[in-house]
Short mmCIF file of C-alpha atoms and ligand atoms in Angstrom, two decimals:
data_model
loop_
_atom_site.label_atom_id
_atom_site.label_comp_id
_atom_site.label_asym_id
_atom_site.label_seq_id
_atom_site.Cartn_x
_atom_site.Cartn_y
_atom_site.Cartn_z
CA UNK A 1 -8.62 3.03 21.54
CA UNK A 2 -7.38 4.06 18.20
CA UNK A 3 -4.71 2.47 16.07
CA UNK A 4 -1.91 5.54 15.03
CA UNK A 5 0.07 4.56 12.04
CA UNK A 6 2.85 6.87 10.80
CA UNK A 7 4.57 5.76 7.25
CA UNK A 8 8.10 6.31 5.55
CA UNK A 9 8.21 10.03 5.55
CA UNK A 10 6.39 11.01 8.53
CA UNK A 11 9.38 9.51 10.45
CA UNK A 12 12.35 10.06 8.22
CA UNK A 13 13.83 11.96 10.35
CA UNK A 14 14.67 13.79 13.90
CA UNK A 15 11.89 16.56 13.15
CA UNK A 16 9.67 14.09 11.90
CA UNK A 17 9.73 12.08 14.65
CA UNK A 18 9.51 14.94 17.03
CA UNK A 19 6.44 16.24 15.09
CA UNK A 20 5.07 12.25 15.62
CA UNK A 21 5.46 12.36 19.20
CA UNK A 22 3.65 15.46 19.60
CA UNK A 23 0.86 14.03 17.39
CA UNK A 24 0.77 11.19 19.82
CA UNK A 25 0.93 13.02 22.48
CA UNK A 26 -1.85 14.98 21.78
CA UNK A 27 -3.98 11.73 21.02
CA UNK A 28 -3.23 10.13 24.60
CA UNK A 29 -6.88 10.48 25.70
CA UNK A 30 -8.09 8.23 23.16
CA UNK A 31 -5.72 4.95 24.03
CA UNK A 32 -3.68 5.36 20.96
CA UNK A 33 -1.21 2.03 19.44
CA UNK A 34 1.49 3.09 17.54
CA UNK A 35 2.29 1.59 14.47
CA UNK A 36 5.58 2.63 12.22
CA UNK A 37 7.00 2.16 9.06
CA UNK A 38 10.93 1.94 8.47
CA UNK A 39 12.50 5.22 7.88
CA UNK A 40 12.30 7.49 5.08
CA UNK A 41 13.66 4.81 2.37
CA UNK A 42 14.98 2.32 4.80
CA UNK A 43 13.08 -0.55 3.38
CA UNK A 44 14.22 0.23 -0.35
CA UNK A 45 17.92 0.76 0.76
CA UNK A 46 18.10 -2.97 2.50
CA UNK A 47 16.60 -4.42 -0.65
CA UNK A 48 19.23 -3.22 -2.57
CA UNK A 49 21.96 -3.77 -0.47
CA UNK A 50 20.25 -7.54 -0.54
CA UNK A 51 20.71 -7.66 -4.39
CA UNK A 52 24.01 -5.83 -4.48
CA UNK A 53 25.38 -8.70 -2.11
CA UNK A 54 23.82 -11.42 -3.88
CA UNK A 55 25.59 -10.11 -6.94
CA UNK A 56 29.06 -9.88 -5.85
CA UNK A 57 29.02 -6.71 -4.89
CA UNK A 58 29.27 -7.25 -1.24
CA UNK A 59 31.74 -4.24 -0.31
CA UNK A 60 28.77 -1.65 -1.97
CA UNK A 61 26.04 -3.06 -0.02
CA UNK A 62 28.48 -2.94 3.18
CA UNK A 63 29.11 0.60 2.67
CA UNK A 64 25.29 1.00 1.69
CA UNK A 65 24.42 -0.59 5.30
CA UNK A 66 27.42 2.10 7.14
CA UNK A 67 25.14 4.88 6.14
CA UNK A 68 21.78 3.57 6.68
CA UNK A 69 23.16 3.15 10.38
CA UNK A 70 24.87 6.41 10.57
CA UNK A 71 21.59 7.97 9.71
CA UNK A 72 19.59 5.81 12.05
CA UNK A 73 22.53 6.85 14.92
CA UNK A 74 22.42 10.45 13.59
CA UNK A 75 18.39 11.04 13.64
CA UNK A 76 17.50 9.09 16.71
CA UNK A 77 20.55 10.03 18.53
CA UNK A 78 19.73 13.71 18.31
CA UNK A 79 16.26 12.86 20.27
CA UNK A 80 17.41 11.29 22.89
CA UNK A 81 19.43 12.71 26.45
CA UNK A 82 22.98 11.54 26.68
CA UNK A 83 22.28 9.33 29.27
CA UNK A 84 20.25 7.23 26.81
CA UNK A 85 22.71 7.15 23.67
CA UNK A 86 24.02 4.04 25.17
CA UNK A 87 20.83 2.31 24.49
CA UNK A 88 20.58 3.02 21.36
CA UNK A 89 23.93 2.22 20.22
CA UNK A 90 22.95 -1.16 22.08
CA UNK A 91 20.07 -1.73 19.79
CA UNK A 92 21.93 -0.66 16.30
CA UNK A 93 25.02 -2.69 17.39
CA UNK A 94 22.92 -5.56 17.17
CA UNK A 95 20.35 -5.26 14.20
CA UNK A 96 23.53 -3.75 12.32
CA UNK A 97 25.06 -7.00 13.56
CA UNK A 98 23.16 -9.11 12.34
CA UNK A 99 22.00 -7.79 8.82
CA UNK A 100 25.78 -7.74 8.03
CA UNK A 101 25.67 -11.54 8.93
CA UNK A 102 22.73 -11.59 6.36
CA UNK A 103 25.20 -9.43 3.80
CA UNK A 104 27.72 -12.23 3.80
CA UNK A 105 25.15 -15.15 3.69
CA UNK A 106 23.83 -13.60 1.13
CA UNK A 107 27.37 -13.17 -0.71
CA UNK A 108 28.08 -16.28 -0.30
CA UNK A 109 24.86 -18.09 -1.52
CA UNK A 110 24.74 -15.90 -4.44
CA UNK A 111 21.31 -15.50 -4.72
CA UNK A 112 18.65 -13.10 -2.59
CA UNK A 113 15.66 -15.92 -2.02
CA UNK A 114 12.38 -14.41 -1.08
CA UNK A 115 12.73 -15.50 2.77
CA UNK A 116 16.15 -13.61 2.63
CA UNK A 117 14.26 -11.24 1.27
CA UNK A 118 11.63 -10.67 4.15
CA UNK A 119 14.72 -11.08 6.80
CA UNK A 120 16.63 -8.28 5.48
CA UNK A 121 14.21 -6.02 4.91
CA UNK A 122 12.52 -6.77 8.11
CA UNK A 123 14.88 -4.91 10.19
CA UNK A 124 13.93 -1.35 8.66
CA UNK A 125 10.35 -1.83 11.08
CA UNK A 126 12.41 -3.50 13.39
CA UNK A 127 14.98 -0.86 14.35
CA UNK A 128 11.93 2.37 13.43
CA UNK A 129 9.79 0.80 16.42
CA UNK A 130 12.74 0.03 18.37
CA UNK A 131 13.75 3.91 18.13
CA UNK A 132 10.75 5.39 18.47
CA UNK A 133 9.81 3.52 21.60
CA UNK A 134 13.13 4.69 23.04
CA UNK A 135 12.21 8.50 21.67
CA UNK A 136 8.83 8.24 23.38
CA UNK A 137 10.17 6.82 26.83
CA UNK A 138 12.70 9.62 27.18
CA UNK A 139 9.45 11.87 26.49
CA UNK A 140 7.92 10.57 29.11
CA UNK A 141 5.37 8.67 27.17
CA UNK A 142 5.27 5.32 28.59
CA UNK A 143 5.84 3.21 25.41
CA UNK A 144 5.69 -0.69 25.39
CA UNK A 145 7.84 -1.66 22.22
CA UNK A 146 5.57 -5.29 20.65
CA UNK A 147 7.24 -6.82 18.35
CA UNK A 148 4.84 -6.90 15.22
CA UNK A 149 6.27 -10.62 14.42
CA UNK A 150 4.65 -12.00 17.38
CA UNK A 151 1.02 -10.52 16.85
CA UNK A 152 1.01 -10.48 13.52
CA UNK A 153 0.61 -14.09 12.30
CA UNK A 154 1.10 -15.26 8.41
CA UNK A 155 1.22 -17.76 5.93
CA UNK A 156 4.66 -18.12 4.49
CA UNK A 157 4.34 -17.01 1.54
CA UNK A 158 7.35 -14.79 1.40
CA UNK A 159 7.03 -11.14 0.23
CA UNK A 160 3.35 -11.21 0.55
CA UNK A 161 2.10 -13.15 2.92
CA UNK A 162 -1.59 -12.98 4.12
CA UNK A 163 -2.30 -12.70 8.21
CA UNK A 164 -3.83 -16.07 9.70
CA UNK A 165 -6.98 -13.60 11.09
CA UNK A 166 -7.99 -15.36 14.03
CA UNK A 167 -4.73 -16.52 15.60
CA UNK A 168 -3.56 -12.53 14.81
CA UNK A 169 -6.82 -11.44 16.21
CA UNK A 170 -6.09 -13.41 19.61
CA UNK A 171 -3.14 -12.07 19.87
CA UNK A 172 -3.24 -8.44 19.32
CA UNK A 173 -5.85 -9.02 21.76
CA UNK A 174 -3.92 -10.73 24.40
CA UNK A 175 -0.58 -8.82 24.11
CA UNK A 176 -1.70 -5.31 22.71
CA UNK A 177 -4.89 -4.92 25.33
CA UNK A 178 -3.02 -5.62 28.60
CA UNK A 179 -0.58 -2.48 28.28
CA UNK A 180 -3.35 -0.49 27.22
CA UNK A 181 -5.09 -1.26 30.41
CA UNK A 182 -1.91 -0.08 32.07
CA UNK A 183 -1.73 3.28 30.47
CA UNK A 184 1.03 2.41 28.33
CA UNK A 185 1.56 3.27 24.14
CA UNK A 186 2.30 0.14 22.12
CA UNK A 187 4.75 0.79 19.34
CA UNK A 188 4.56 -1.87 16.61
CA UNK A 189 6.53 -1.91 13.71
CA UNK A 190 4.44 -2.20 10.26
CA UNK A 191 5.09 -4.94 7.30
CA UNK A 192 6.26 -7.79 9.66
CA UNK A 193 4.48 -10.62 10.69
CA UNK A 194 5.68 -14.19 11.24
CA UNK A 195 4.78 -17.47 10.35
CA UNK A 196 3.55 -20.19 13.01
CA UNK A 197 7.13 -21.19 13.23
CA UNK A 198 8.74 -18.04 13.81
CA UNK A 199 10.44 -17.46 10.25
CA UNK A 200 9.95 -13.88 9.37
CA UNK A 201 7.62 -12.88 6.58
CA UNK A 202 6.24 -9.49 5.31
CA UNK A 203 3.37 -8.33 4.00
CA UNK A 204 4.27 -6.67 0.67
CA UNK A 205 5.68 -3.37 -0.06
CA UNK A 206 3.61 -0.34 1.59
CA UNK A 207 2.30 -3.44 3.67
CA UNK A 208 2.59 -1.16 7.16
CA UNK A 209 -1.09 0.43 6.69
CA UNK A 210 -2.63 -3.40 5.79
CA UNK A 211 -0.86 -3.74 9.56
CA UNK A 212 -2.35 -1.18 11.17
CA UNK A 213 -5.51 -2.37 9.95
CA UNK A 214 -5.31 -5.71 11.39
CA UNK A 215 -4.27 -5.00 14.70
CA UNK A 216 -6.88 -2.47 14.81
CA UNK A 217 -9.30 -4.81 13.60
CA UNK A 218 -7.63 -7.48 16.44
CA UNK A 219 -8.09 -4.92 19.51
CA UNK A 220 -11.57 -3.77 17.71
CA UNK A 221 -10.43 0.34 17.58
CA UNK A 222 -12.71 2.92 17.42
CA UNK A 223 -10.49 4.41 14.66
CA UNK A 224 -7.44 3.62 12.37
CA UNK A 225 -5.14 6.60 11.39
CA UNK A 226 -2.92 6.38 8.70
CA UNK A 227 -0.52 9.42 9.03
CA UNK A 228 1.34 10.61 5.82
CA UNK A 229 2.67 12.81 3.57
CA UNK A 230 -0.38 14.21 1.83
CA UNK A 231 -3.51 15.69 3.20
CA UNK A 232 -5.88 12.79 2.31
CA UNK A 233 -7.57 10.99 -0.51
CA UNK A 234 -8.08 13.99 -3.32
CA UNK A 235 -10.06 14.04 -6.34
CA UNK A 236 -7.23 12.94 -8.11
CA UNK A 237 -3.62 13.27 -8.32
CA UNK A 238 -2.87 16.76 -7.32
CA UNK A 239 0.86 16.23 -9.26
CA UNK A 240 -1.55 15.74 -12.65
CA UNK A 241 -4.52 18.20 -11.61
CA UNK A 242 -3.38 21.43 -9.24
CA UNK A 243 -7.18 22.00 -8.31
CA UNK A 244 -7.45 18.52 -7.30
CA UNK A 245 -9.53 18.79 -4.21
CA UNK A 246 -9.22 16.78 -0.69
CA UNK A 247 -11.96 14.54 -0.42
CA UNK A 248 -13.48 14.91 3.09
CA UNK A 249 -15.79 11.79 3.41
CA UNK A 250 -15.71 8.75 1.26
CA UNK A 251 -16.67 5.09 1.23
CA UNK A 252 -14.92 2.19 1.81
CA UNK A 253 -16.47 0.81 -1.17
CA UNK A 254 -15.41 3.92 -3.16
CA UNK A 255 -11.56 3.77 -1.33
CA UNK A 256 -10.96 0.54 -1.98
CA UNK A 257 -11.52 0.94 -5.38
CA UNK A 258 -9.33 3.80 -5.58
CA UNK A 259 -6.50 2.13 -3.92
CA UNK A 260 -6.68 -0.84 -6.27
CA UNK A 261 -6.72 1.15 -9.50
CA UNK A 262 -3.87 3.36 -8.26
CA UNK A 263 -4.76 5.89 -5.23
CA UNK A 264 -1.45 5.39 -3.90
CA UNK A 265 -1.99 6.49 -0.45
CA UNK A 266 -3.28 3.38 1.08
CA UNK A 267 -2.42 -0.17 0.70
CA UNK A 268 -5.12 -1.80 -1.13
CA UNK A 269 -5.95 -4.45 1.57
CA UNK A 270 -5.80 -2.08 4.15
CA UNK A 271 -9.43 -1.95 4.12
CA UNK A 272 -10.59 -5.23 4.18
CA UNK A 273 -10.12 -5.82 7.86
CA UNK A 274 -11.62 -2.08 9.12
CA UNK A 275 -14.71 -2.78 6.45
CA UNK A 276 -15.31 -6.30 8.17
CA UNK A 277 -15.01 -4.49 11.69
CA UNK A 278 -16.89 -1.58 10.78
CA UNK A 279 -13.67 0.59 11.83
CA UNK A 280 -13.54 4.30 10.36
CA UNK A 281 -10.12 4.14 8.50
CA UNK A 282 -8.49 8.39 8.17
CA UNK A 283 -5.68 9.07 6.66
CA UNK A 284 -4.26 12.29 7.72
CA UNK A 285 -0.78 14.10 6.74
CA UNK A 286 1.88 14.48 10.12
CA UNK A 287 3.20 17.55 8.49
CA UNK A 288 -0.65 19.67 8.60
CA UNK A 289 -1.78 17.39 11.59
CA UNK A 290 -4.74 20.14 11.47
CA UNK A 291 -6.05 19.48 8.35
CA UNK A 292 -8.85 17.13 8.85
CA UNK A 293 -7.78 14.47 6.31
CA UNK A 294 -10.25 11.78 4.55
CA UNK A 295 -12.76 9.82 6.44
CA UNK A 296 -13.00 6.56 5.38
CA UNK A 297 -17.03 5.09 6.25
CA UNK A 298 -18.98 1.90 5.84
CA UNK A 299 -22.22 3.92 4.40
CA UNK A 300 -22.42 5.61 1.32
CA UNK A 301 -21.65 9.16 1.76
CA UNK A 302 -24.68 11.44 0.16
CA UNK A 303 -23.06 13.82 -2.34
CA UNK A 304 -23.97 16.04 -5.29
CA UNK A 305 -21.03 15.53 -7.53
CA UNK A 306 -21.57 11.96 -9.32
CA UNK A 307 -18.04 10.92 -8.26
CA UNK A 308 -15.33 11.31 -5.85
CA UNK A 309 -12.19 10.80 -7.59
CA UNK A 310 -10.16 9.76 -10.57
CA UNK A 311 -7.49 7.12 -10.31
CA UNK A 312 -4.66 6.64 -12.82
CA UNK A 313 -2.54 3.42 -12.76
CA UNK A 314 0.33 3.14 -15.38
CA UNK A 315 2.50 0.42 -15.91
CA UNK A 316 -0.18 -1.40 -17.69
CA UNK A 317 0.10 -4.46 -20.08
CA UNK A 318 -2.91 -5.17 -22.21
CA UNK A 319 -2.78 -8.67 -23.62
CA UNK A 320 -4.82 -9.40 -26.21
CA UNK A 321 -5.72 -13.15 -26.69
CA UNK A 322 -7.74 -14.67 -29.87
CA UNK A 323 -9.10 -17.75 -30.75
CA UNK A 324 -7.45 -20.00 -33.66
CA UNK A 325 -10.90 -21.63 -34.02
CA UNK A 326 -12.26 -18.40 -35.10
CA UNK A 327 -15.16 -18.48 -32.35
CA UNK A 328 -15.30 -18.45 -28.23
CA UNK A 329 -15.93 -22.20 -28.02
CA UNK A 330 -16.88 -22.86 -24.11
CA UNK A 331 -14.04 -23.20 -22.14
CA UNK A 332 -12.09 -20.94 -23.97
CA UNK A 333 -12.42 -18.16 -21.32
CA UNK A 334 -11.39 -21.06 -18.27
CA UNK A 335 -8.79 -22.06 -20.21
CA UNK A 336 -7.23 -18.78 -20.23
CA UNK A 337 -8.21 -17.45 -16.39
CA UNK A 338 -6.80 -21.01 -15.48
CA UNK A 339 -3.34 -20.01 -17.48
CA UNK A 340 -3.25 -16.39 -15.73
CA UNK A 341 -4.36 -18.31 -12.16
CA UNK A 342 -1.04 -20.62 -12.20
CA UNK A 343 1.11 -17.64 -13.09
CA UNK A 344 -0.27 -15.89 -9.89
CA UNK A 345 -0.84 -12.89 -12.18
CA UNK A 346 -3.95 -10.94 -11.15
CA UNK A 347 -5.89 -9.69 -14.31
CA UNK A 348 -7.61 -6.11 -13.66
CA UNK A 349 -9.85 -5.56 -16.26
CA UNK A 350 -11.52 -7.17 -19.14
CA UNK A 351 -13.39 -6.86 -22.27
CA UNK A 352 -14.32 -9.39 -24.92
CA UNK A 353 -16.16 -9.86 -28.63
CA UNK A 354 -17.03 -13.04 -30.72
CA UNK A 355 -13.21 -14.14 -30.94
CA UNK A 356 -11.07 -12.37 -28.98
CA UNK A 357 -10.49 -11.17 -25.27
CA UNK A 358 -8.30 -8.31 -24.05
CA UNK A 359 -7.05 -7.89 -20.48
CA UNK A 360 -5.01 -5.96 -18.37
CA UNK A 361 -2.37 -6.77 -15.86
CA UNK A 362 0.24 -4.81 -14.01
CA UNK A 363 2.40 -7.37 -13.36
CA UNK A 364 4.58 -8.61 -16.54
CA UNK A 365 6.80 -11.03 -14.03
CA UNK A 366 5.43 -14.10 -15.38
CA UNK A 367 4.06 -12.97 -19.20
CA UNK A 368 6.46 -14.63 -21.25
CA UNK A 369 5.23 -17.67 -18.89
CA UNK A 370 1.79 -16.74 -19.70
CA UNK A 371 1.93 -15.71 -23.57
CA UNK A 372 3.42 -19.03 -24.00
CA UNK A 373 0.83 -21.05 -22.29
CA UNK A 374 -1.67 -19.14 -24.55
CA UNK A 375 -0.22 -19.60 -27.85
CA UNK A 376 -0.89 -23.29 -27.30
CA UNK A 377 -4.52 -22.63 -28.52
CA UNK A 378 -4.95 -18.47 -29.71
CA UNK A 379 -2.98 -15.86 -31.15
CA UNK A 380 -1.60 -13.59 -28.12
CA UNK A 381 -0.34 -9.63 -28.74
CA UNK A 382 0.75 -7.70 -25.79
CA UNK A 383 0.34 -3.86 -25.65
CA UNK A 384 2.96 -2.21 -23.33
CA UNK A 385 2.81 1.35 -21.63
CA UNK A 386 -1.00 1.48 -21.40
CA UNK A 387 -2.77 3.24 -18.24
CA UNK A 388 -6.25 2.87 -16.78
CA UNK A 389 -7.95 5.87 -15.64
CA UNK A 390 -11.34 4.96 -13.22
CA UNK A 391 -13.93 7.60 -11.92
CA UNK A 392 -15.37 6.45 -8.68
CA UNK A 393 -18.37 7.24 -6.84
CA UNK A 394 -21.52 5.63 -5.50
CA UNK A 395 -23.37 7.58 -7.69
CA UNK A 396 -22.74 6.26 -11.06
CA UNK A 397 -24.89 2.87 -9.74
CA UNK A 398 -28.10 5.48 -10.14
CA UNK A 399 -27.54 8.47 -12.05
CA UNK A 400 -27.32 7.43 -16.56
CA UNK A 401 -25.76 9.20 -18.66
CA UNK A 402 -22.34 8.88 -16.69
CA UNK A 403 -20.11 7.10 -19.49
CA UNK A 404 -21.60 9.69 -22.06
CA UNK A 405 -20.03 12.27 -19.82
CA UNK A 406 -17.11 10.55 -19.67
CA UNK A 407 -16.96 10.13 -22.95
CA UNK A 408 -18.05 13.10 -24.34
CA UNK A 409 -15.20 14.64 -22.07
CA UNK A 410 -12.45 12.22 -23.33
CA UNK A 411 -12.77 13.06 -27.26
CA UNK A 412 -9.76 13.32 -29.02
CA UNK A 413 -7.97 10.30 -26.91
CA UNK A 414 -7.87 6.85 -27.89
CA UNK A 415 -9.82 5.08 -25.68
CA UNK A 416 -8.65 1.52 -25.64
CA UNK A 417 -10.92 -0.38 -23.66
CA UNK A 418 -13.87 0.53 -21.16
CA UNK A 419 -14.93 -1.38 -17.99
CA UNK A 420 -17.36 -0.92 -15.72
CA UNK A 421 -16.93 -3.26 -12.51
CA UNK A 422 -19.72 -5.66 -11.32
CA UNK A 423 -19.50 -3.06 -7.85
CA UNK A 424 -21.17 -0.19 -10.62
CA UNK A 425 -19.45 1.92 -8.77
CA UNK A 426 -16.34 2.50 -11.14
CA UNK A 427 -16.30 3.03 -14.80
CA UNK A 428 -12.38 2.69 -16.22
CA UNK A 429 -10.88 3.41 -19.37
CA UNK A 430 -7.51 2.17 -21.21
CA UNK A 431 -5.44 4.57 -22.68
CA UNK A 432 -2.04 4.89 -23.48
CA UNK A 433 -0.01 6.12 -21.19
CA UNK A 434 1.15 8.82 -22.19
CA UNK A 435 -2.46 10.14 -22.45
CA UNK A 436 -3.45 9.26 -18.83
CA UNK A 437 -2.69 13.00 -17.41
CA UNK A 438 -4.37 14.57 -20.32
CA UNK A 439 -7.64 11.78 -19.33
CA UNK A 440 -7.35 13.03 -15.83
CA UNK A 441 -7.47 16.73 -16.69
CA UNK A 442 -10.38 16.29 -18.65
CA UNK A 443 -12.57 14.36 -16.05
CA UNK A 444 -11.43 16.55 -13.46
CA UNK A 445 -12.65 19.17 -15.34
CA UNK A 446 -15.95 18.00 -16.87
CA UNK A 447 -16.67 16.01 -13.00
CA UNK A 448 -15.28 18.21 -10.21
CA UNK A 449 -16.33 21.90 -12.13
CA UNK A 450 -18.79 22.57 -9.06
CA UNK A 451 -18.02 20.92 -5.68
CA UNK A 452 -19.91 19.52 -2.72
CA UNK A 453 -18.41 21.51 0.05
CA UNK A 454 -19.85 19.03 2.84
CA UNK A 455 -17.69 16.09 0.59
CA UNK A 456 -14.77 18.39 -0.79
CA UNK A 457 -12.57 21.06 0.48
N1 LIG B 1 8.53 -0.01 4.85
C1 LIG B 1 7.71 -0.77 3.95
C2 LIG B 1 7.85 -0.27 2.52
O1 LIG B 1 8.53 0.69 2.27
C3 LIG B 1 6.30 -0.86 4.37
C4 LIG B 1 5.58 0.45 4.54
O2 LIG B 1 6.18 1.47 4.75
O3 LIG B 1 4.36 0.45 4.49
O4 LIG B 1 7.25 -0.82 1.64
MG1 MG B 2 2.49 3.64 2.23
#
């Protein structure tokens, strides 16, 4: 059994999906579930149709909503036999139904609320499942549409919501296993779960691999896909670094990393359930389905270069926080993570000296909020448009000299903090960013100058 999950692009449209159901096809041996994201921009165009109706704009996000079905009835329809159009106009009459009844709630209250939120922008996995299914049964494939929202189980914390493991575990068991058995290809939208009560939640934007993952995990796969747009996990962002090479084999200790300090082609929790399974994760692009794509493994992978890639995250805040009293009395430091902890803000990196801490978010949502709080007992500056840059690799826990390297390599650019995670396995700088590509380009080229060809292509 393997888990198949194809995002945004690799089923925007009629050739897309075609080019999907041939990738499937070819996988049929191997007991494949199909999981899909909404397509091409689906989910971004209901948000905004959400806001533009909260906002009094409700004859915009109408019109919005007319071409998000048209394209829906345009790119499905031109799959499908005419004795099967009926069906799907069946199944777009009613989501389209119903997410115009959202529209006008939503005019009328005035407001988009976070479970409005995850109900609108629900139906973009709802309907891409829906349509697919009906694209693979005219193939002949013998689909089973499963609707994510009852195997996928969640807390309700709207917009993010984490899966209740063991209830979702059960089920993906019970309802995912049994059509298996009878030679038939679940389809599963991504980014939907449900709460115990039924109210619709999601899992967070780009949330359809972190599904994948745990139904994989649920029906214990022998392998998660994640289908895409690029060829893999590369040694860094080929749009910064042309020679940027596709990483063949990599750790999920090293990928996680990665995908938390910016890799953008997973879902940072996408791993967590596949490491705790022991479940190869490979992500894989459904335009080359022949390139071999990046392995994702629970041992280290044995390699000559000291690292396997370079992340770059911008949108970085850097708030620096100093004591009144002129020293780090005790309790400084909890008073501070207890102050970023109620604001729900996660804090990514961190350095300190006698009187003063620095530390990095992402995520300025709450910072007034939080500079506020802080003020009651230090002075608080906050540095916009900052980037971190991380090399990663299981190598820099053994091999010294690694941060002179770095270093040595990054002269000339104001450095404006350092890190190196507790894991050992990342070193990250701070730098302004509108230094990050030149950063990038000079790792690249002082880490990646010779290759591993078993690790790199
Ligand atoms: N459709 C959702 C999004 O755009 C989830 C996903 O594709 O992973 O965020
Ligand atoms: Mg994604």
């Amino acid at each position: 059994m393997i888990v198949m999950k194809f995002g945004g692009s690799s089923v925007e449209s009629a050739s897309a999906i075609e080019r999907v159901a041939g990738i499937v096809r070819g996988a049929l041996v191997r007991k494949p579930v199909v999981v899909v994201s909404a397509m091409g921009t689906t989910t971004q165009q209901l948000l905004t149709m959400g806001e533009e109706a909260a906002s009094g704009e409700k004859d915009r996000a109408l019109e919005r909503l007319q071409a998000l079905r048209e394209m829906h009835e345009r790119e499905i329809g031109a799959l499908l036999p005419a004795s099967s159009q009926g069906d799907l106009r069946q199944i777009l009459d009613g989501h389209f139904g119903e997410m115009a009844d959202l529209l006008g709630q939503l005019s009328a209250a005035g407001e988009f609320a976070p479970e409005f939120v995850d109900a609108l922008s629900s139906y973009g996995e709802r309907l891409s499942s829906r349509a697919i299914a009906l694209v693979f049964s005219h193939l002949g494939m013998n689909p089973a549409h499963v609707d994510a929202r009852c195997v996928v189980l969640t807390d309700g914390r709207h917009k993010a919501a984490t899966p209740l493991y063991s209830e979702t575990y059960a089920r993906a068991r019970d309802k995912i296993l049994p059509l298996i058995g009878q030679s038939r290809v679940p389809v599963l939208g991504g980014f939907i779960g449900a709460t115990q009560k039924g109210v619709t939640t999601t899992l967070g934007r780009g949330g359809s691999d972190f599904s994948a993952a745990i139904i994989g995990a649920g029906i214990a796969a022998d392998e998660i896909q994640i289908w895409t747009d690029v060829d893999g996990m590369m040694t860094c962002d080929p749009k910064l670094v042309p020679e940027a090479r596709r990483v063949k084999t990599i750790s999920f200790a090293e990928a996680a990393e990665l995908a938390y300090f910016g890799a953008k082609v997973l879902h940072p929790s996408t791993l967590l359930p596949a490491m705790e399974k022991n479940i190869p994760v490979v992500v894989l692009n459904s335009r080359r389905p022949d390139v071999a794509g990046t392995r994702i493994v629970a041992g280290a992978v044995p390699c000559s270069n000291v690292i396997k890639a370079i992340s770059c995250k911008r949108g970085i805040y850097i708030v620096n926080i100093r004591s009144t009293r002129m020293l780090m009395a005790h309790g400084f430091l909890q008073r501070i993570f207890e102050i970023f902890s109620r604001a729900e803000t996660a804090v990514d990196m961190l350095a300190s000296s006698e009187v003063s801490v620095s530390l990095t978010i992402d995520n300025p949502a709450r910072l007034a909020e939080i500079c506020e709080a802080l003020r009651d007992f230090s002075e608080v500056s906050i540095e916009e448009g900052q980037a971190i840059v991380c090399i990663v690799g299981d190598n820099l826990r053994h091999t010294p000299g690694v941060a002179a390297r770095a270093f040595g390599a990054l002269q000339g650019i104001n450095i404006r903090m350092i890190s190196q995670g507790a894991s050992l396995l990342n070193i990250g700088v701070v730098v302004a960013a509108r230094d990050a590509e030149r950063a990038v380009k000079l790792l690249h080229q002082e880490f990646f100058r010779d290759v591993d060809p078993a690790v790199f292509d």
